[in-house]
Coordinates of C-alpha atoms and ligand atoms in Angstrom, one line a residue:
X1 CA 0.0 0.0 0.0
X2 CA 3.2 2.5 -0.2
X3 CA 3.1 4.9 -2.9
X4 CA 7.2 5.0 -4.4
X5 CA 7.2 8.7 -4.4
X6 CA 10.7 11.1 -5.8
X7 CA 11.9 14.1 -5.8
X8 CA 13.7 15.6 -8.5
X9 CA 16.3 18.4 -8.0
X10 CA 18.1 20.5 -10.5
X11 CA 21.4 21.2 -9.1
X12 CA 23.8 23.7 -10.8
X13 CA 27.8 23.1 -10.3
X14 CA 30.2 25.8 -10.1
X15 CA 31.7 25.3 -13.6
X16 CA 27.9 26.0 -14.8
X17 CA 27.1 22.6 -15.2
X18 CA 24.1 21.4 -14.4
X19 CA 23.1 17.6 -12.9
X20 CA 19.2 16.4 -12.4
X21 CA 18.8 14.3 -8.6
X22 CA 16.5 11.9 -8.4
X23 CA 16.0 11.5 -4.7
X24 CA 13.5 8.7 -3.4
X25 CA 11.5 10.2 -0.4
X26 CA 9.1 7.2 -0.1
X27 CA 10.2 6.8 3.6
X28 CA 9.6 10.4 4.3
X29 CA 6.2 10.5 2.8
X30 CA 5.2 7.4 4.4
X31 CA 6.3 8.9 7.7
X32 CA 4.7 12.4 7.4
X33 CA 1.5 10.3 6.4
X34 CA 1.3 8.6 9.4
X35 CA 1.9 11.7 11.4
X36 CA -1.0 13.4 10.0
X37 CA -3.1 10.5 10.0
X38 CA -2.2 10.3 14.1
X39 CA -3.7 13.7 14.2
X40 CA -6.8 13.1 12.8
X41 CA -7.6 10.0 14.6
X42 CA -7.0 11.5 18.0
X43 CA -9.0 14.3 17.1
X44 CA -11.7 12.0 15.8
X45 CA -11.7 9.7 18.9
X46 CA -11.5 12.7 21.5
X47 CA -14.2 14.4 19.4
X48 CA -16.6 11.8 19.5
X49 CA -17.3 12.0 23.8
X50 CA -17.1 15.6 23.6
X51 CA -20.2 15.7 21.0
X52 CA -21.7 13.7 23.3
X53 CA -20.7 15.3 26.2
X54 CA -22.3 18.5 25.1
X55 CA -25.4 17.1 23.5
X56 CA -25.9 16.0 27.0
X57 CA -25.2 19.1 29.0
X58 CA -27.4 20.9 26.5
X59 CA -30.3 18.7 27.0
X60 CA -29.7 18.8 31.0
X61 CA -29.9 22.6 31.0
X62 CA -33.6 22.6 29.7
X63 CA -36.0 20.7 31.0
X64 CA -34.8 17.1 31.4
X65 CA -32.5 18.7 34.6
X66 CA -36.2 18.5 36.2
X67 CA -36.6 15.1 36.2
X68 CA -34.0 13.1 39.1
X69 CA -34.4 9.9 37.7
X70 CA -33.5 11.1 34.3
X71 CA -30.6 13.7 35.5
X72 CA -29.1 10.8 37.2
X73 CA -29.0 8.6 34.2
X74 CA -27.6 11.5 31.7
X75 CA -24.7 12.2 34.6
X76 CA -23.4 8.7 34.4
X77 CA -23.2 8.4 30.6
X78 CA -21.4 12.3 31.2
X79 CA -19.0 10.6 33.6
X80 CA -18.5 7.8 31.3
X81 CA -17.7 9.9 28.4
X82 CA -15.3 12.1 30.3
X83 CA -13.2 9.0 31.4
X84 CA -13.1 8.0 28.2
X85 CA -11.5 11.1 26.9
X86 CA -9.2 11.3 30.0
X87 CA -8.1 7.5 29.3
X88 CA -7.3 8.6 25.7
X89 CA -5.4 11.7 27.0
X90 CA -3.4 9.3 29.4
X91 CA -2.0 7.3 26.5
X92 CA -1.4 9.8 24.6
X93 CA 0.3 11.9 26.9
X94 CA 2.3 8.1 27.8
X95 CA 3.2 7.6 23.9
X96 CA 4.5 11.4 23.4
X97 CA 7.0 10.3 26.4
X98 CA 8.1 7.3 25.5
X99 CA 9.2 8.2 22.2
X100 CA 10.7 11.7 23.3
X101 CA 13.1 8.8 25.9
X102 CA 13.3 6.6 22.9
X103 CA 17.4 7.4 22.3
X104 CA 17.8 7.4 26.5
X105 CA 18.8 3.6 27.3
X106 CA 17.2 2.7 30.3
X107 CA 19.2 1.7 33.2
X108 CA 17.9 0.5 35.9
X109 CA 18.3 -2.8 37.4
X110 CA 15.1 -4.7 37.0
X111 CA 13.3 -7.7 38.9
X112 CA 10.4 -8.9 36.6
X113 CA 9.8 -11.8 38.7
X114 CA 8.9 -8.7 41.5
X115 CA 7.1 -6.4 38.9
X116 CA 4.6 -8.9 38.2
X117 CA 4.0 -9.6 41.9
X118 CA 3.3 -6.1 42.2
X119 CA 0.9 -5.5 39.1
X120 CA -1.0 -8.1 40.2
X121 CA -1.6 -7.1 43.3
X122 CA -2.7 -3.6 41.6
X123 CA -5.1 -5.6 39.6
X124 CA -6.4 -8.1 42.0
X125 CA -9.6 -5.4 42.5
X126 CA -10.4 -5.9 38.7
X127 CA -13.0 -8.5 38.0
X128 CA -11.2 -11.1 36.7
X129 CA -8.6 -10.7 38.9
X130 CA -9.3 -14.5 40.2
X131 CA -8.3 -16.0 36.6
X132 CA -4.8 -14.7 36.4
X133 CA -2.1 -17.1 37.1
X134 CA 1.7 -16.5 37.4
X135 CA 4.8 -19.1 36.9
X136 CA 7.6 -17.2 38.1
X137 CA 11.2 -18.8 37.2
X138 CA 14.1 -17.4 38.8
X139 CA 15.5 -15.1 35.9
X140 CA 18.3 -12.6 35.8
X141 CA 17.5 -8.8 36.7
X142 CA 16.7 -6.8 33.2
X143 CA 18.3 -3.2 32.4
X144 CA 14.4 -1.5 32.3
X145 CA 12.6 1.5 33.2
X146 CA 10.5 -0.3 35.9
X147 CA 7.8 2.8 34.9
X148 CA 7.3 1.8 31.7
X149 CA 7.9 -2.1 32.2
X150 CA 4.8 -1.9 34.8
X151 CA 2.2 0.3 32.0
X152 CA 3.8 -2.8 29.8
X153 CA 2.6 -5.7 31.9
X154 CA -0.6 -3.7 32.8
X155 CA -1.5 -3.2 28.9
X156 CA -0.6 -6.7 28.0
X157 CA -2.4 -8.5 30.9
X158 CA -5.1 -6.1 30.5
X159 CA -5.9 -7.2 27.1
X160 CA -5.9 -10.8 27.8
X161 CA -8.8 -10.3 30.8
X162 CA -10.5 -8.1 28.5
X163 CA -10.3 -9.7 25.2
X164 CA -10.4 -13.3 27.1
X165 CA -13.2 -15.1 28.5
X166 CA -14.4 -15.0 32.0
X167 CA -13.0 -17.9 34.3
X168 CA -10.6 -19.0 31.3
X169 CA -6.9 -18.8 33.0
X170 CA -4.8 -15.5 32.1
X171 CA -1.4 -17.0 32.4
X172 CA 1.8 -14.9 32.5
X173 CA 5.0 -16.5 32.4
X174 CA 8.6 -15.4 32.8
X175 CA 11.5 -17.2 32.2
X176 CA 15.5 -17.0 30.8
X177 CA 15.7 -17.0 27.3
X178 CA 19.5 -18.6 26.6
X179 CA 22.1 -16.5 28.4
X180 CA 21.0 -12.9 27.0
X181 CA 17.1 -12.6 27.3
X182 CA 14.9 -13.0 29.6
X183 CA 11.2 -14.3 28.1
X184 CA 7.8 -12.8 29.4
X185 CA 4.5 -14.3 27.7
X186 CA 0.6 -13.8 28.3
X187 CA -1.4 -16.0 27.3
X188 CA -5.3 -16.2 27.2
X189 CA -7.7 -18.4 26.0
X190 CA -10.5 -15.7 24.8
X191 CA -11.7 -15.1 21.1
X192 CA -8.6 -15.2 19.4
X193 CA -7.6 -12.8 16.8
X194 CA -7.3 -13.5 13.0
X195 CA -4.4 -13.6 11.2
X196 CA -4.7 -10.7 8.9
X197 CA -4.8 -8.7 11.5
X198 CA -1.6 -9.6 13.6
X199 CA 1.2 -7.5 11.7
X200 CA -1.3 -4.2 12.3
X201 CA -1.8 -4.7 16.1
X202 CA 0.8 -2.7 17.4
X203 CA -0.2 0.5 15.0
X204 CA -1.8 3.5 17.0
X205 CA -5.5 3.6 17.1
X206 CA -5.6 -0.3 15.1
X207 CA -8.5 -2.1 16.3
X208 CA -10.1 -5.6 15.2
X209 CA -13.6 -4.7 16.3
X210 CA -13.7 -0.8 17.2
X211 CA -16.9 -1.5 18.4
X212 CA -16.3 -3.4 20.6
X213 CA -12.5 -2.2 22.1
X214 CA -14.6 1.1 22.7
X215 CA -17.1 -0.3 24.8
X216 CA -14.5 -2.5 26.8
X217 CA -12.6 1.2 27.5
X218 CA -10.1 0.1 25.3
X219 CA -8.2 3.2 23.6
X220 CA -6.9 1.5 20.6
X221 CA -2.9 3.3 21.6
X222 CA -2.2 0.1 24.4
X223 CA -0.4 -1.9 22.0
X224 CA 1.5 1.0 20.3
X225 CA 2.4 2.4 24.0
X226 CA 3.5 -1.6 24.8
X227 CA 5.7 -2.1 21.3
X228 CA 7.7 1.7 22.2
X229 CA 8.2 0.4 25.7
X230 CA 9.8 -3.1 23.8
X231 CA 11.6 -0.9 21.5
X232 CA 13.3 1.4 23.6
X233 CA 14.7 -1.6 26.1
X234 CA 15.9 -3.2 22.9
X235 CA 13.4 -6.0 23.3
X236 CA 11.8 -8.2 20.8
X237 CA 7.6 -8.4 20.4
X238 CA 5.7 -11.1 19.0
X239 CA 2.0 -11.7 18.9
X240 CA 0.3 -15.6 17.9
X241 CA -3.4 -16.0 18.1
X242 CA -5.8 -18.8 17.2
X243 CA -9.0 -17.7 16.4
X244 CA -11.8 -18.9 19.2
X245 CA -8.8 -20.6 20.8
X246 CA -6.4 -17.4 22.0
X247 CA -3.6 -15.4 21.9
X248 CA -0.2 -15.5 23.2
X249 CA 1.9 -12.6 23.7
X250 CA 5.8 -12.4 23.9
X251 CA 8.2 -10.1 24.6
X252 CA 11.5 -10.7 25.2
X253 CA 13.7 -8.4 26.9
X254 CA 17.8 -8.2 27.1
X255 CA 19.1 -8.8 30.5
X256 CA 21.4 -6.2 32.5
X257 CA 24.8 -7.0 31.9
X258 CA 27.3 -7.8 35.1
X259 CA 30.5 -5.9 34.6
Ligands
ADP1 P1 -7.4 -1.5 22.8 O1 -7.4 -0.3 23.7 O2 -8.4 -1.4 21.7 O3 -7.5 -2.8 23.5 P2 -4.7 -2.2 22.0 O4 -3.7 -1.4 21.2 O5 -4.4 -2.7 23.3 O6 -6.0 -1.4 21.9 O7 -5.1 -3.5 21.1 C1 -5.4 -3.3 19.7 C2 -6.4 -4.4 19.3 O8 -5.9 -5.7 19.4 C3 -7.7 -4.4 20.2 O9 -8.6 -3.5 19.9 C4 -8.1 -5.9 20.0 O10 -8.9 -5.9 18.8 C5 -6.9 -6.6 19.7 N1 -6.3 -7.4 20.9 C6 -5.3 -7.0 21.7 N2 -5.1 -7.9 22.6 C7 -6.0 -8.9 22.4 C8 -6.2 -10.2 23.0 N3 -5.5 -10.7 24.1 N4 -7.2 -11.0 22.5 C9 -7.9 -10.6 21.4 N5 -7.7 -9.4 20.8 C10 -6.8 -8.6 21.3

């Protein structure tokens, strides 16, 4: 789907010759597409809750404000709408600082083994909380951000207890990886997703059923926020699924080097 796209420059040399340069800026375009194409669909998905957001106060401030039952009903969907925008404004405000890091090498000294302990605690109010399961092996400490590594865990898990099936184990698993890696993987056994759709996932604002991430609070950025996270700790990302079976999730992530 990528145009080939050049650039042709006359340029004149001292001695009053003149050469033609063909330069190929299909990477440039493609990347100042994608740019403006970010813009829009933020706009689009934070303009969407406002609309209704205002429809709503509107309608409030005449005459169904009279009616209790009916005010209390229109303040929920309000409150509803509002967290959705302030969700999307989280991740976005997460991805715009996680690229500006992305040249910054993390370097702190890492326990994943304790990380997941921690951000499952943090999760054990959610209702699915009593399907996750955790098999810990002793790994070595990874060179991380232990900010970033947490949102990581919490968009990955997250996923699997929303996109999975109620009392179906969410199983996350660390382990080494030969001598160099250490291998963290989340499994689930919920609707799968197909094929097609696997080398898009990690794009900003890519959903398989829009419909239905929205009404789950998904964003559509979690994946794009988890992929930055992989890249900048020089970590590896992989995604299998099997539709109505489930979808694995691995990342695998250098570990700190002893000097
Ligand atoms: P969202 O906020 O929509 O969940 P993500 O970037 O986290 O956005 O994921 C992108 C899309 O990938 C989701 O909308 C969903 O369609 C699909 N997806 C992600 N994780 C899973 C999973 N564990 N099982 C099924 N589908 C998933």
């Amino acid at each position: 789907s990528r145009e080939q796209r050049w650039e042709m420059r006359v340029l004149r040399l001292s001695d009053g010759r003149r050469i033609v340069h063909l330069g190929d800026r299909t990477g440039s375009y493609a990347a100042e597409r994608m740019r403006v194409d970010f813009v829009a669909n933020a706009s689009h998905e934070l303009r969407t809750p406002l609309a209704s957001l205002l429809g709503y106060v509107e309608t409030l401030s005449e005459d169904a404000g009279d009616d209790a039952a009916t005010r209390n009903r229109f303040l929920k969907i309000m409150h509803g709408e509002a967290r959705r925008m302030q969700r999307l404004i989280d991740d976005l405000i997460s991805l715009s600082r996680i690229e500006a890091e992305k040249y910054r090498l993390p370097d702190q000294s890492v326990r994943l083994p304790a990380l997941i302990e921690e951000v499952s605690t943090e999760l054990s109010g959610s209702p699915r909380a009593a399907d996750l399961v955790t098999q810990i092996s002793d790994v070595p400490a990874v060179l991380g951000d232990p900010t970033q590594l947490s949102q990581l865990l919490h968009n990955v898990i997250g996923n699997a207890m929303k996109y999975g099936r109620d009392g179906t184990p969410v199983t996350v698993t660390v382990r080494p990886e030969g001598e160099s890696m250490v291998r963290l993987t989340v499994a689930d056994e919920g609707e799968g997703i197909p094929s097609q759709h696997l080398p898009r996932l990690t794009e900003r604002f890519y959903r398989v059923d829009s419909g239905r991430s929205r009404s789950l609070g998904g964003t559509g950025l979690g994946l794009a926020i988890v992929k930055h996270i992989v890249e900048r700790h020089r970590g590896r990302i992989d995604i299998s699924s099997v539709v109505g079976k489930g979808t694995t999730v691995t990342i695998l992530l250098p570990v700190q080097r002893v000097s």
